[in-house]
C-alpha positions as a printed NumPy array, in Angstrom:
array([[  4.745,  -0.725,   1.706],
       [  1.77 ,  -1.18 ,   1.06 ],
       [ -1.149,  -2.89 ,  -0.66 ],
       [ -1.923,  -2.57 ,  -4.404],
       [ -2.718,  -2.971,  -1.307],
       [ -0.005,   0.106,   0.66 ],
       [ -0.834,  -2.582,   1.886],
       [  2.522,   2.458,   0.848],
       [  0.955,  -0.236,  -1.16 ],
       [ -2.372,  -3.663,   1.275],
       [  2.007,  -1.888,  -0.569],
       [  2.248,  -0.255,  -0.997],
       [ -0.424,  -2.398,  -0.247],
       [  0.134,  -1.731,  -1.804],
       [ -1.503,  -3.409,  -1.655],
       [ -4.548,  -2.184,  -4.836],
       [ -6.896,  -1.206,  -4.66 ],
       [ -4.783,   1.558,  -6.082],
       [ -5.39 ,   2.715, -10.202],
       [ -8.122,   0.455, -12.548],
       [ -7.16 ,  -0.403, -15.141],
       [ -8.804,  -0.71 , -18.434],
       [ -8.125,  -3.893, -21.505],
       [ -6.539,  -3.156, -24.122],
       [ -5.871,  -4.336, -27.5  ],
       [ -3.404,  -1.673, -28.494],
       [  0.593,  -3.757, -29.671],
       [  2.923,  -0.954, -29.1  ],
       [  3.527,  -1.356, -25.362],
       [  2.754,   1.787, -24.448],
       [  3.951,   3.595, -25.787],
       [  6.121,   4.441, -30.074],
       [  6.994,   0.994, -30.339],
       [  9.731,   2.463, -33.322],
       [ 11.234,   5.391, -30.66 ],
       [ 13.914,   5.27 , -28.056],
       [ 10.782,   5.011, -24.559],
       [ 11.289,   7.282, -21.509],
       [  9.294,   4.369, -19.442],
       [ 10.321,   3.368, -15.804],
       [ 12.779,   0.94 , -15.437],
       [ 14.835,  -1.045, -13.473],
       [ 17.897,   0.204, -12.592],
       [ 15.528,   3.57 , -12.382],
       [ 13.958,   0.589,  -9.526],
       [ 17.285,  -0.074,  -7.515],
       [ 17.039,   3.852,  -7.403],
       [ 14.511,   4.074,  -5.147],
       [ 16.259,   1.234,  -2.696],
       [ 18.431,   3.872,  -0.536],
       [ 18.832,   3.527,   2.489],
       [ 16.241,   5.113,   4.874],
       [ 17.736,   7.406,   7.638],
       [ 16.609,   8.582,  10.542],
       [ 16.231,  11.85 ,  11.47 ],
       [ 16.917,  14.037,  14.683],
       [ 15.512,  16.615,  16.668],
       [ 16.267,  19.561,  13.687],
       [ 14.748,  17.053,  11.054],
       [ 11.407,  16.933,  12.684],
       [ 11.712,  20.505,  13.185],
       [  8.411,  22.87 ,  10.99 ],
       [  8.299,  23.98 ,   9.201],
       [  8.446,  22.086,   5.608],
       [ 11.051,  23.68 ,   3.424],
       [  8.847,  25.855,   0.955],
       [  8.208,  24.575,  -2.756],
       [ 10.086,  27.098,  -5.416],
       [  7.444,  28.82 ,  -6.793],
       [  4.049,  28.155,  -4.67 ],
       [  1.159,  30.698,  -3.657],
       [ -1.871,  30.169,  -1.225],
       [ -5.176,  29.324,  -2.425],
       [ -7.905,  27.475,  -3.877],
       [ -9.687,  24.364,  -4.569],
       [ -7.47 ,  20.92 ,  -5.971],
       [-10.204,  18.385,  -7.793],
       [ -8.972,  15.839,  -6.873],
       [-10.442,  13.189,  -9.299],
       [-11.048,   8.98 ,  -8.038],
       [-13.392,   6.729,  -9.557],
       [-15.121,   4.804,  -6.136],
       [-14.723,   6.491,  -2.413],
       [-12.034,   5.705,  -0.031],
       [-11.927,   2.242,   1.812],
       [-11.213,   4.065,   5.089],
       [-10.909,   7.096,   6.775],
       [-10.211,   5.774,  10.398],
       [ -6.037,   5.588,  10.931],
       [ -6.417,   2.293,  12.042],
       [ -7.716,   0.785,   9.832],
       [ -5.768,   2.125,   6.482],
       [ -3.498,   0.055,   5.159],
       [ -5.306,   0.604,   1.285],
       [ -3.023,   3.287,  -0.719],
       [ -6.087,   5.67 ,  -1.882],
       [ -6.61 ,   5.776,   2.242],
       [ -2.568,   6.136,   3.344],
       [ -2.53 ,   9.239,   0.344],
       [ -5.815,  10.849,   1.769],
       [ -4.17 ,  10.627,   5.311],
       [ -1.247,  13.304,   4.572],
       [ -3.693,  15.861,   4.172],
       [ -5.858,  14.932,   7.493],
       [ -4.244,  12.978,   9.409],
       [ -0.57 ,  12.295,  11.714],
       [  0.379,   9.496,  13.995],
       [  5.198,   9.358,  16.038],
       [  6.912,  10.202,  12.723],
       [  6.583,  10.363,   9.018],
       [  8.426,  10.205,   5.759],
       [  9.928,  13.572,   5.144],
       [ 11.113,  13.437,   1.053],
       [ 13.542,  15.259,  -0.818],
       [ 13.854,  16.176,  -4.136],
       [ 16.174,  12.927,  -5.543],
       [ 12.981,  10.599,  -3.391],
       [ 15.951,   9.841,  -1.139],
       [ 13.344,   9.133,   3.091],
       [ 14.209,  10.271,   5.705],
       [ 11.552,   9.491,   9.268],
       [ 11.637,  12.406,  11.36 ],
       [  9.242,  13.346,  14.001],
       [  5.055,  13.692,  13.225],
       [  4.021,  15.137,  17.028],
       [  7.012,  13.691,  18.152],
       [  9.898,  16.237,  18.949],
       [ 12.622,  13.307,  16.929],
       [ 12.139,  10.14 ,  15.123],
       [ 12.929,   8.255,  18.583],
       [ 15.556,   7.571,  20.725],
       [ 15.875,   3.4  ,  21.571],
       [ 17.836,   2.164,  24.392],
       [ 18.355,  -1.371,  25.97 ],
       [ 20.299,  -2.176,  22.571],
       [ 16.851,  -1.533,  20.101],
       [ 13.924,  -3.038,  22.917],
       [ 13.148,   0.559,  24.336],
       [ 11.874,   3.269,  21.986],
       [ 11.21 ,   6.926,  23.666],
       [  8.478,   9.763,  22.062],
       [  8.681,  13.62 ,  23.596],
       [  6.502,  14.899,  22.123],
       [  5.666,  18.663,  20.076],
       [  4.197,  21.39 ,  21.436],
       [  1.745,  22.793,  20.153],
       [ -0.8  ,  19.286,  18.573],
       [ -3.632,  19.74 ,  18.57 ],
       [ -6.582,  18.255,  16.777],
       [ -9.362,  20.434,  14.038],
       [-11.727,  21.349,  17.31 ],
       [ -8.893,  23.061,  19.489],
       [ -7.809,  19.462,  21.634],
       [ -4.763,  19.194,  23.482],
       [ -2.803,  15.632,  22.236],
       [ -1.395,  14.502,  24.585],
       [  0.786,  10.935,  25.78 ],
       [ -2.875,   9.587,  26.476],
       [ -4.52 ,   9.864,  23.155],
       [ -1.017,   7.893,  21.485],
       [ -1.517,   5.096,  24.361],
       [ -5.662,   5.131,  22.688],
       [ -4.677,   4.958,  19.759],
       [ -1.979,   2.048,  20.305],
       [ -4.703,   0.063,  22.234],
       [ -7.504,   0.465,  19.912],
       [ -5.58 ,  -1.688,  17.71 ],
       [ -6.37 ,  -4.628,  19.888],
       [ -9.967,  -4.555,  20.047],
       [-12.912,  -6.073,  16.942],
       [-13.708,  -2.146,  16.067],
       [-10.177,  -2.325,  14.04 ],
       [-10.154,  -5.533,  11.4  ],
       [ -8.601,  -3.973,   8.193],
       [ -4.581,  -1.853,   9.344],
       [ -0.818,  -2.74 ,   9.663],
       [  0.211,  -5.288,  12.599],
       [  3.684,  -4.436,  12.976],
       [  3.458,  -2.662,  15.849],
       [  0.703,  -5.106,  18.251],
       [  2.814,  -8.269,  17.159],
       [  5.447,  -6.785,  18.259],
       [  4.623,  -5.511,  21.788],
       [  2.445,  -8.207,  22.832],
       [  2.79 , -12.097,  20.299],
       [  0.782, -12.385,  16.715],
       [ -1.907, -13.371,  19.401],
       [ -2.324,  -9.77 ,  20.145],
       [ -5.512, -10.194,  21.181],
       [ -5.825, -11.318,  23.535],
       [ -3.487,  -8.595,  25.854],
       [ -6.646,  -6.81 ,  25.497],
       [ -9.43 ,  -7.743,  23.306],
       [-11.91 ,  -4.588,  24.856],
       [ -8.996,  -2.196,  23.662],
       [ -9.195,   0.163,  25.584],
       [-12.916,   0.558,  25.709],
       [-13.308,  -0.889,  28.914],
       [-10.88 ,   0.989,  31.182],
       [ -8.247,  -1.882,  30.733],
       [ -4.27 ,  -0.666,  29.148],
       [ -0.835,  -2.033,  28.496],
       [  0.82 ,  -2.972,  31.14 ],
       [  3.503,  -0.215,  31.632],
       [  6.119,  -3.07 ,  30.477],
       [  4.873,  -3.17 ,  28.104],
       [  3.408,   0.896,  26.596],
       [  4.121,   3.678,  28.642],
       [  3.172,   6.942,  29.2  ],
       [  4.829,   8.457,  31.723],
       [  3.415,  12.225,  31.537],
       [  1.295,  14.231,  29.105],
       [  4.488,  14.025,  26.735],
       [  6.246,  10.835,  26.836],
       [  5.835,   7.728,  25.704],
       [  7.817,   4.249,  25.869],
       [  7.429,   0.921,  23.805],
       [  8.844,  -1.954,  25.213],
       [  9.974,  -4.639,  23.048],
       [ 10.904,  -8.11 ,  23.607],
       [ 13.828,  -7.879,  20.989],
       [ 14.921,  -4.807,  18.911],
       [ 12.503,  -3.41 ,  16.862],
       [ 15.265,  -0.73 ,  14.679],
       [ 12.3  ,  -0.412,  12.166],
       [ 10.343,   1.032,  14.987],
       [  9.99 ,   4.58 ,  13.737],
       [  9.165,   2.794,  10.231],
       [  6.49 ,   1.285,  10.431],
       [  4.892,   4.342,  12.98 ],
       [  5.39 ,   6.637,   9.323],
       [  2.776,   3.838,   8.65 ],
       [ -1.422,   5.51 ,   8.438],
       [ -2.283,   2.596,  10.173],
       [ -0.379,   4.099,  12.778],
       [ -2.013,   7.358,  13.115],
       [ -3.318,   9.376,  16.075],
       [ -7.23 ,   9.288,  17.533],
       [ -7.698,  11.792,  20.323],
       [ -9.187,   9.747,  22.793],
       [-12.25 ,  11.356,  23.672],
       [-12.984,  11.329,  19.522],
       [-13.299,   8.411,  19.281],
       [-17.146,   6.569,  18.079],
       [-15.335,   3.163,  17.511],
       [-16.724,   2.198,  14.094],
       [-17.838,   5.348,  13.733],
       [-15.251,   6.783,  13.266],
       [-14.489,   5.627,   9.932],
       [-17.022,   7.662,   8.554],
       [-16.203,  10.913,  10.338],
       [-12.387,  10.745,  11.67 ],
       [-11.343,  14.659,  13.461],
       [ -8.425,  16.392,  11.976],
       [ -4.734,  17.135,  12.774],
       [ -2.881,  16.866,  10.005],
       [ -3.847,  20.387,   7.607],
       [ -6.857,  20.418,   6.345],
       [ -9.68 ,  18.54 ,   7.668],
       [-13.413,  17.496,   6.959],
       [-16.079,  19.442,   5.817],
       [-18.385,  18.072,   3.103],
       [-18.622,  14.296,   2.826],
       [-21.783,  12.445,   0.796],
       [-20.071,   8.607,   0.391],
       [-19.698,   7.032,  -2.643],
       [-20.295,  10.828,  -4.39 ],
       [-18.036,  13.211,  -3.278],
       [-16.17 ,  14.532,  -0.709],
       [-14.396,  17.851,   0.2  ],
       [-11.577,  18.895,   2.573],
       [-10.661,  22.811,   3.817],
       [ -8.145,  24.372,   5.77 ],
       [ -8.088,  22.513,   9.367],
       [ -6.652,  26.065,  11.158],
       [ -5.906,  24.522,  14.353],
       [ -2.999,  22.587,  12.376],
       [  0.587,  25.022,  12.989],
       [  3.38 ,  24.476,  10.69 ],
       [  6.055,  24.505,  13.385],
       [  5.299,  21.651,  13.96 ],
       [  4.564,  20.405,  10.447],
       [  8.495,  19.201,   8.187],
       [  6.545,  17.534,   5.918],
       [  3.183,  19.108,   4.497],
       [  2.425,  21.87 ,   3.32 ],
       [ -1.198,  24.235,   3.302],
       [ -0.327,  25.38 ,  -0.085],
       [ -5.029,  25.129,  -0.876],
       [ -7.285,  26.019,   1.05 ],
       [ -8.589,  22.662,   0.078],
       [ -9.859,  19.289,  -2.308],
       [-12.855,  18.238,  -3.719],
       [-13.002,  15.06 ,  -4.03 ],
       [-15.068,  13.491,  -6.591],
       [-15.258,   9.501,  -6.795],
       [-17.544,   8.887,  -9.428],
       [-15.002,   9.491, -12.205],
       [-13.792,   6.309, -13.737],
       [-10.5  ,   5.849, -15.059],
       [-10.651,   6.787, -18.601],
       [-12.499,   9.592, -18.051],
       [-10.35 ,  10.717, -15.289],
       [ -7.071,  10.287, -18.86 ],
       [ -9.525,  12.532, -21.249],
       [ -9.841,  15.055, -19.096],
       [ -6.852,  16.019, -17.572],
       [ -5.395,  15.063, -21.129],
       [ -7.53 ,  17.814, -22.229],
       [ -7.352,  20.656, -19.923],
       [ -9.991,  22.655, -20.221],
       [-11.73 ,  24.243, -16.914],
       [-12.225,  22.661, -14.167],
       [-10.016,  19.955, -15.361],
       [ -6.54 ,  22.261, -15.589],
       [ -7.202,  22.231, -11.142],
       [ -7.515,  18.665, -11.051],
       [ -5.503,  15.773, -10.415],
       [ -5.419,  12.194, -10.539],
       [ -4.941,  10.139,  -6.985],
       [ -4.897,   6.843,  -7.006],
       [ -5.252,   5.711, -10.657],
       [ -3.096,   5.881, -13.   ],
       [ -3.238,   7.611, -16.929],
       [ -5.466,   4.777, -18.785],
       [ -3.821,   2.616, -20.56 ],
       [ -6.316,   1.997, -24.138],
       [ -5.523,   6.849, -23.933],
       [ -1.933,   5.414, -22.956],
       [ -0.311,   5.463, -26.569],
       [ -2.221,   9.106, -27.599],
       [ -0.704,  10.644, -23.82 ],
       [  2.223,  10.088, -24.397],
       [  2.802,  10.83 , -27.419],
       [  1.405,  13.933, -26.972],
       [  3.985,  16.964, -25.498],
       [  2.16 ,  18.774, -23.94 ],
       [ -0.084,  15.913, -22.273],
       [  2.818,  14.36 , -21.698],
       [  4.813,  17.195, -19.454],
       [  1.689,  16.875, -16.912],
       [  2.607,  13.253, -16.286],
       [  4.9  ,  12.038, -12.904],
       [  6.514,   8.303, -13.153],
       [  7.806,   6.073, -11.169],
       [  8.562,   2.448, -10.32 ],
       [  6.318,   0.988,  -7.874],
       [  7.234,  -1.546,  -4.862],
       [  3.68 ,  -3.71 ,  -6.384],
       [  3.802,  -6.765,  -7.1  ],
       [  0.917,  -8.327,  -9.08 ],
       [  0.288, -12.153,  -8.362],
       [ -2.154, -14.678,  -8.187],
       [ -2.987, -15.852,  -5.339],
       [ -3.767, -18.657,  -4.625],
       [ -6.231, -20.138,  -1.831],
       [ -4.251, -23.033,  -0.752],
       [ -7.229, -24.212,   1.651],
       [ -8.78 , -25.263,  -1.348],
       [ -5.867, -25.395,  -4.114],
       [ -3.921, -28.596,  -2.39 ],
       [ -1.653, -29.766,  -5.033],
       [  1.087, -27.324,  -6.161],
       [  1.643, -29.388,  -9.297],
       [ -2.314, -27.837, -10.521],
       [ -0.45 , -24.524,  -8.63 ],
       [  2.308, -24.855, -10.172],
       [  1.128, -25.4  , -13.851],
       [ -1.45 , -22.639, -13.393],
       [  1.564, -19.918, -12.722],
       [  3.086, -21.46 , -16.614],
       [  0.129, -20.716, -17.959],
       [  0.003, -16.993, -17.204],
       [ -0.053, -15.409, -20.331],
       [  2.234, -11.764, -17.718],
       [  3.509, -10.669, -20.77 ],
       [ -0.194, -10.101, -21.038],
       [ -1.815,  -8.985, -17.972],
       [  1.155,  -5.69 , -18.804],
       [ -0.21 ,  -4.65 , -22.068],
       [ -4.099,  -4.83 , -20.094],
       [ -2.16 ,  -2.493, -17.296],
       [ -0.492,   0.407, -20.115],
       [  2.596,  -1.309, -20.636],
       [  6.451,  -1.032, -20.288],
       [  4.904,   2.118, -18.649],
       [  2.355,  -0.456, -17.033],
       [  4.317,  -3.13 , -16.198],
       [  7.259,  -4.924, -16.209],
       [  7.178,  -9.466, -16.384],
       [  7.783, -10.307, -12.831],
       [  9.732, -13.939, -12.044],
       [  9.338, -13.909,  -7.993],
       [  6.942, -12.532,  -5.056],
       [ 10.005,  -9.551,  -4.443],
       [  9.591,  -5.653,  -7.027],
       [ 13.252,  -3.836,  -8.287],
       [ 12.635,  -2.06 ,  -5.744],
       [ 13.825,  -3.576,  -3.077],
       [ 17.174,  -3.956,  -1.866],
       [ 19.163,  -6.77 ,  -2.983],
       [ 17.089,  -7.828,  -5.382],
       [ 17.627,  -9.85 ,  -8.224],
       [ 16.989,  -9.775, -11.182],
       [ 17.537, -12.631, -12.431],
       [ 15.198, -14.645, -10.621],
       [ 13.15 , -16.578, -12.896],
       [ 12.097, -19.92 , -11.458],
       [  9.067, -20.444, -14.416],
       [ 10.749, -19.054, -16.753],
       [  9.123, -15.476, -18.021],
       [ 11.343, -13.948, -18.84 ],
       [ 11.723, -16.97 , -22.038],
       [  8.476, -17.601, -22.296],
       [  6.884, -13.895, -20.987],
       [  3.242, -14.88 , -22.851],
       [  3.321, -18.27 , -20.55 ],
       [  3.891, -22.165, -21.573],
       [  0.198, -23.845, -21.61 ],
       [  2.131, -27.02 , -22.367],
       [  3.836, -27.005, -19.595],
       [  0.958, -26.696, -17.868],
       [ -0.598, -28.924, -19.624],
       [  1.861, -32.14 , -18.635],
       [  1.069, -30.982, -15.52 ],
       [ -2.421, -31.054, -15.143],
       [ -2.261, -34.662, -16.192],
       [ -0.131, -35.377, -14.012],
       [ -2.03 , -34.36 , -11.62 ],
       [ -4.753, -36.305, -12.522],
       [ -7.119, -33.145, -13.685],
       [ -9.227, -33.883, -15.503],
       [-10.772, -31.368, -18.535],
       [-13.418, -28.97 , -17.616],
       [-12.656, -28.81 , -13.477],
       [-13.99 , -25.631, -12.136],
       [-12.352, -23.156, -10.221],
       [-13.737, -19.801,  -8.711],
       [-11.684, -16.742,  -9.262],
       [-12.507, -13.563,  -7.438],
       [-12.282,  -9.789,  -8.274],
       [-12.672,  -6.444,  -8.628],
       [-15.313,  -4.848, -10.375],
       [-13.242,  -1.916, -11.55 ],
       [-11.499,  -1.788, -15.005],
       [ -8.234,  -2.837, -13.738],
       [ -9.998,  -6.125, -12.596],
       [-11.781,  -7.024, -15.157],
       [ -9.307,  -6.628, -18.223],
       [ -7.45 ,  -9.359, -15.629],
       [-10.513, -11.683, -14.712],
       [-11.071, -11.78 , -19.113],
       [ -7.457, -13.006, -19.001],
       [ -7.1  , -15.095, -16.947],
       [-10.385, -16.823, -17.431],
       [ -9.368, -17.684, -20.833],
       [ -5.332, -18.476, -20.42 ],
       [ -6.959, -21.477, -17.549],
       [ -9.598, -22.829, -20.915],
       [ -7.214, -22.811, -22.998],
       [ -5.6  , -25.415, -19.491],
       [ -8.687, -27.235, -19.197],
       [ -9.927, -25.38 , -16.837],
       [-13.908, -23.814, -16.586],
       [-13.325, -20.874, -14.466],
       [-16.376, -19.196, -12.544],
       [-15.96 , -15.579, -12.378],
       [-16.454, -13.581,  -9.212],
       [-16.71 , -10.405,  -9.546],
       [-16.437,  -8.295,  -5.988],
       [-16.966,  -4.54 ,  -5.119],
       [-13.659,  -1.966,  -5.122],
       [-14.438,  -1.049,  -1.576],
       [-14.994,  -4.341,  -0.176],
       [-12.283,  -6.587,  -2.308],
       [ -9.177,  -7.094,   0.007],
       [-11.886,  -7.426,   3.853],
       [-13.748, -10.588,   0.852],
       [-10.213, -12.086,  -0.202],
       [ -9.752, -11.796,   3.413],
       [-11.539, -14.299,   4.58 ],
       [-10.195, -17.182,   5.983],
       [-13.705, -18.971,   5.353],
       [-13.672, -17.962,   1.491],
       [-15.431, -19.621,  -1.57 ],
       [-12.481, -18.99 ,  -3.833],
       [ -9.896, -21.366,  -5.124],
       [ -8.078, -18.312,  -6.667],
       [ -7.979, -14.353,  -6.623],
       [ -5.27 , -11.012,  -8.436],
       [ -3.476,  -9.136,  -4.684],
       [ -1.442,  -6.062,  -5.137],
       [  1.166,  -5.918,  -2.85 ],
       [  4.066,  -3.362,  -1.865],
       [  6.513,  -3.558,   0.739],
       [  5.915,  -1.145,   3.703],
       [  9.3  ,   0.299,   3.942],
       [ 12.437,  -0.434,   2.409],
       [ 12.619,  -4.614,   3.536],
       [ 11.967,  -7.405,   3.182],
       [ 10.865,  -8.492,   5.749],
       [  7.729,  -5.937,   5.228],
       [  6.617,  -8.326,   2.631],
       [  7.95 , -12.257,   3.701],
       [  6.01 , -11.641,   7.14 ],
       [  2.953,  -9.973,   6.39 ],
       [  1.74 , -12.174,   3.641],
       [  4.185, -15.581,   3.911],
       [  4.049, -15.814,   7.74 ],
       [  1.765, -18.97 ,   9.243],
       [  1.172, -17.535,  11.927],
       [ -0.459, -14.71 ,  10.466],
       [ -3.457, -16.895,   9.703],
       [ -6.392, -14.958,  10.364],
       [ -9.815, -13.153,   9.739],
       [ -8.633,  -9.294,   8.494],
       [ -5.159, -11.105,   7.845],
       [ -2.746, -10.025,   4.234],
       [ -2.011, -13.107,   4.6  ],
       [ -4.802, -14.167,   1.319],
       [ -2.942, -17.73 ,   0.609],
       [ -2.832, -19.279,   4.021],
       [ -0.24 , -20.346,   3.448],
       [  1.714, -21.901,   6.838],
       [  5.466, -23.63 ,   6.151],
       [  6.798, -24.434,   9.438],
       [ 10.908, -24.363,   7.254],
       [  9.013, -20.115,   6.114],
       [  7.713, -19.27 ,   9.334],
       [ 10.673, -19.941,  10.778],
       [ 13.462, -18.623,   8.114],
       [ 10.602, -15.687,   9.089],
       [ 11.881, -15.603,  13.003],
       [ 15.334, -16.313,  11.827],
       [ 15.524, -12.995,   9.754],
       [ 13.465, -10.816,  11.725],
       [ 16.66 , -11.257,  14.591],
       [ 19.4  , -11.26 ,  12.844],
       [ 21.524,  -7.458,  11.248],
       [ 20.825,  -6.003,   8.129],
       [ 23.639,  -8.524,   6.535],
       [ 22.832, -11.833,   7.462],
       [ 19.288, -11.468,   6.994],
       [ 18.948, -10.115,   3.569],
       [ 19.886, -13.893,   2.916],
       [ 18.47 , -15.633,   5.008],
       [ 15.364, -12.817,   3.439],
       [ 16.475, -14.85 ,   0.432],
       [ 16.294, -18.395,   1.021],
       [ 12.471, -17.552,   1.942],
       [ 11.331, -16.273,  -0.571],
       [ 12.855, -18.589,  -3.05 ],
       [ 11.378, -21.364,  -0.532],
       [  8.599, -19.837,  -0.943],
       [  8.308, -19.33 ,  -4.956],
       [  9.872, -22.142,  -5.595],
       [  8.619, -25.174,  -3.063],
       [  4.766, -23.623,  -1.519],
       [  3.497, -21.32 ,  -4.193],
       [  1.131, -19.626,  -2.589],
       [  0.974, -16.682,  -5.213],
       [  1.976, -16.912,  -9.116],
       [  3.981, -13.069,  -9.472],
       [  2.566, -11.822, -12.052],
       [  4.124,  -8.424, -12.609],
       [  6.194,  -5.684, -11.396],
       [  4.45 ,  -2.441, -11.016],
       [  5.022,   1.128, -12.699],
       [  3.066,   5.212, -12.548],
       [  2.768,   7.372, -14.765],
       [ -0.054,   9.778, -13.888],
       [ -2.111,  13.066, -14.861],
       [ -2.12 ,  16.395, -13.851],
       [ -3.989,  19.519, -14.609],
       [ -1.773,  22.267, -16.408],
       [ -2.569,  24.968, -13.232],
       [ -1.484,  21.796, -10.502],
       [  2.356,  22.782,  -8.653],
       [  4.361,  21.663,  -7.519],
       [  3.442,  17.303,  -8.876],
       [  6.764,  15.265,  -7.76 ],
       [  6.504,  11.994,  -8.374],
       [  6.686,  10.388,  -4.556],
       [  8.591,   7.293,  -3.836],
       [  7.347,   6.731,  -0.561],
       [  3.83 ,   7.115,  -1.653],
       [  4.125,   5.878,  -4.585],
       [  2.223,   8.612,  -6.42 ],
       [  1.984,  12.295,  -6.961],
       [  3.022,  13.644,  -3.307],
       [  0.466,  14.498,  -2.923],
       [  1.985,  17.117,  -0.281],
       [  3.312,  20.234,  -1.842],
       [  0.995,  20.675,  -3.969],
       [ -0.212,  24.151,  -4.729],
       [ -2.017,  26.299,  -8.118],
       [ -0.14 ,  28.579,  -9.895],
       [ -2.453,  30.55 , -10.189],
       [ -4.844,  30.62 ,  -7.12 ]])
């Protein structure tokens, strides 16, 4: 889904760059340890494993079903602690930007979510979720009438083709690569190195636009997940005549219900209604409020304090992708008035301590560090039972066929690590006391909290950790460089849709080791690569077994990343916010249904 990296979220990433949290010494695990906890658990996560349905033309017709009691008017205040990572759709793979994309961008398809969180892929600017032929190798999309950008330009198939082809150019370095690689192979950039910018295009045998209303994708093998991939923000439309290449990230066109009116980088942004958006063409989004006022300088602790107090402008405010501050978790969940203004859900993200395999070459050392990590302390620093759960593997409980018993490093029995076993492995590996390791971390409260815990735990088994701070907005870009100078870094990843392929392929496929790619460990194992190729050609039931085999080899035989914890979400919103629900698709507040009770 994305990193927390959504990357839904970079996972899912999730990805995340998503919520950022502070270290806390509270010992009640995020709530009243004497009472019953209502924190989300793996049973709740299992409810998010339902397969995604593909909608027909009727399901894709707008307008979207009204939210009960919704009223028009007013502005919603959006609290963020730093700027968006990207606004150019082609660069969007992180959760904050993915959430933002729902407001201004549109693609061929989108996810429609019912009141129970079940997801259906519907046509967004397309008339349906797609028509497949040739055994799933060919997918045809027809465009709806009446879809325009905010300047009134009619969107045609040429704009869709341009949006796909620009992803091949070096202008785009930080987005999903599913569709490009499916069309042209993992070295897809070679097929169109300048993108569409010098007048060249992909051949009709790959991407065809026979008329202004038709787009046809041709693949060398069946691609049943294409409708879900195209629903990602990274494949939203960039109108050809509006494309400013690198500058597009600062001032993108709008096809959705809102457009950018003002933008002060690093400080604020104002969205207002896009009067060219036609609700009759959109079965997912609403345009209840007049706009959104984004503030990107409010840290997580301040967000929580303001929203819990619920005074003044905070009554009209929401947390965007940040969560309740762990240091204030007990007071929030213990206050009935505040708690009723929270949304909760199990996120698709798995936090993991990633090893740079170009530098961390000894598996015994990687295993030692994995055993030494105090997973429960990491959970505690992220909100306790409301923030996460100790992880046994690298696939989240939100994925179908999740195995809750899988725990090769014994973290369920020893959730705060096994330093003695770690020391023994280091002794066998001949590692000397005081060996230096460089640990990169994001300059967020969550990143700082994680750094303190990791540094302390690894110091206890003899390492001298050199902590290197990286700005939040560029963290994944920096650790995504092949020649990065770091040994270790914490990353979060979530599925892009409910299939293990969207975790194992982008993060652990050796053919995707490249600058800007999501294979942060640089794992390139022939057996894992072969299992990935095998699974991608199998029917779902057989593929599930192959993905499990690949997962076990990755965790047990290679260990490119130590599983740390599965992530949960709890967010606050003001008392004048209506329509607030948890979104299974985004793993945050459902931005599509919000309104103000008193505009």
